[in-house]
Amino acid sequence: MARIFALILTVIVVTACSHNQATTQVYQQAVAMPDSFSADAAMAVLEEGGNAVDAAIAAQFVLAVTLPEAGNIGGGGFMTIAFEGENDFLDYREMAPANAHRDMYLDNEGNVKPYESLFGAKASGIPGTVAGMWAAHKKYGSLPWERLLEPAVSLAEEGFIVPKKLSDNIAWYIEKTEEQGLKGNFAHYFSQAKANTRFTQPELATTLKHIQAQGKDGFYRGEVAEKIVSFMQNNGGLITHDDLQAYHAVWRAPLTYQWQDYTLVTAPPPSSGGVAVAQWIGMLDAYTTMATPSTSLKHNSLDYIHVMSEIGKRVFADRAQYMGDPDFVNVPVNALIAPDYIDARAKAINLHEISVTEDIKPGLKESEDTTHFSILDRWGNAVANTTTINLTFGSGVVVSGAGFLLNDEMDDFSAKPGVPNFFGAVGGEANAIAPYKRMLSSMTPTLVKEGNDVVLVTGSPGGTTIISSVTQSLLNALLFDMTAEDAVNAPRFHHQLLPKDTIRMHDGFLDSDVQQLKQRGYVIDQRRFGDLHLIKRTHQGLEAASEASGRGKSMVR
Ligand code: GLY
């Protein structure tokens, strides 16, 4: 019945399209995507009668062609799904190869070797994206697999006009890696991608055609697998044929969390993001309820920034201690988001003082890059998908002959307890390297439901800052009742325990507030982060928005 009603609406609805802007329409279907190519491909699938998962699969492969900074077939990700009233979660995170071991990035003195987990073949986990998309299609796909690969194949084969932001990123990356003396084949593959000219990727097109014709086996077996393994052997990497064949995507129960009148449906471990977002909004609620007289914190006010930062300290202390791959370690998810625990953590927050970093312990006893997209189809099914090769352009090396970049996701493990990774996150035993283990992630593709209706789809890139972007986007949209456009563009801030008392902030906060935060003792790190792509359902219909600083495109039709 819902489907018939939605189909009738298709006929009467007016089309709207925007670049980087929220769009309000009678509700229909919406996409909020990190570039125009993926937006057009996803919307075309929806208009052809495909569902949100079909559109997500087409978009994922397009991004592997047009957004090489983070879109990928050489990486992994998470997909949060609402489908015909049920919630689901697909974990297609990379896994450590069988020959990986906990000290593999340490030198003889036990120090972490610079760049080994960040650059080159040895930095790569076993890619999960193709297995993930294949699993998603098997369970939910309605259009043929071959059809969903078409846009990516043609963009790789016939080329696409390079956006300036992409050519700028390529130039920046080539310069930076040369400066650091890091040698690879990135420039050979990408230096011809110049702004406003057509860029073709024939090797990638051939790889995508193998996947199109043979599904998952087109990547993990046969010619493409052979190229990956020989690239590994020639460049000091660890991934073997056995590793490729051992890779499997996993269907997990999504993490659900009741917040006010809503149900959050979000990423469970091996993401730290779902637990962290639940803790963050839970402690904010607990704090405002317990404060006497009851305090309501104005959006982006000084007190709001301080209280949210204090919560961030506690969230990241727990993350460092407890979080890892649930197939290897016991992650106490229920305890970490239990109301009593949230209340107790919130109670210790002082509105006027910064807590001492060293005193914030885990509370239980006992280029950054990446990319995200949000899709809502005409039947109300929704996909929030975050995917990554870790840093911008991943490990910086392309599988020779196969034309795709490999991830440097091994850096998301804790190479040594207490030593921060690229994102400044520390970890311990729970996130130590082990064969076939999945590295801890911050990716947080999130849906919010009111009853059975999806009212928000959100997510962002940005390493550990993803957690702040997602938390603040959902507070902006639902607590502060902003439009989708305002929710993604309002200035954000991030506190993650370490570096000590440091708040990373977008531009756009009042100078006087920034000065007062400094006087309170905070160190202000003024650097933008994140790239939100958000869909919001209002009584008037759907709104979709992509953050204005990126190259995203959102549409409601
Ligand atoms: N590579 C970033 C993350 O998964 O959190």
mmCIF file of C-alpha atoms and ligand atoms in Angstrom, residues 93 319 369-370 388 390 409 412 423 440-443 463-464 466, ligand 1:
data_model
loop_
_atom_site.group_PDB
_atom_site.id
_atom_site.type_symbol
_atom_site.label_atom_id
_atom_site.label_comp_id
_atom_site.label_asym_id
_atom_site.label_seq_id
_atom_site.Cartn_x
_atom_site.Cartn_y
_atom_site.Cartn_z
ATOM 1 C CA ARG A 93 35.293 -2.928 6.629
ATOM 2 C CA ARG A 319 36.629 4.610 22.794
ATOM 3 C CA ASP A 369 39.134 11.541 4.176
ATOM 4 C CA THR A 370 36.423 8.975 3.654
ATOM 5 C CA THR A 388 36.789 4.917 2.943
ATOM 6 C CA ASN A 390 41.330 6.075 5.122
ATOM 7 C CA GLU A 409 43.324 1.381 6.768
ATOM 8 C CA ASP A 412 43.235 2.668 12.180
ATOM 9 C CA PHE A 423 43.748 11.066 13.735
ATOM 10 C CA LEU A 440 38.347 0.187 14.715
ATOM 11 C CA SER A 441 36.519 2.856 12.754
ATOM 12 C CA SER A 442 34.753 6.138 13.425
ATOM 13 C CA MET A 443 32.478 5.879 10.402
ATOM 14 C CA GLY A 463 38.255 10.224 10.798
ATOM 15 C CA THR A 464 37.479 10.727 14.464
ATOM 16 C CA ILE A 466 33.024 12.038 11.942
HETATM 17 N N1 GLY B 1 39.455 5.507 8.299
HETATM 18 C C1 GLY B 1 38.670 6.299 9.136
HETATM 19 C C2 GLY B 1 37.709 5.512 9.950
HETATM 20 O O1 GLY B 1 37.293 4.433 9.552
HETATM 21 O O2 GLY B 1 37.365 5.942 11.015
#
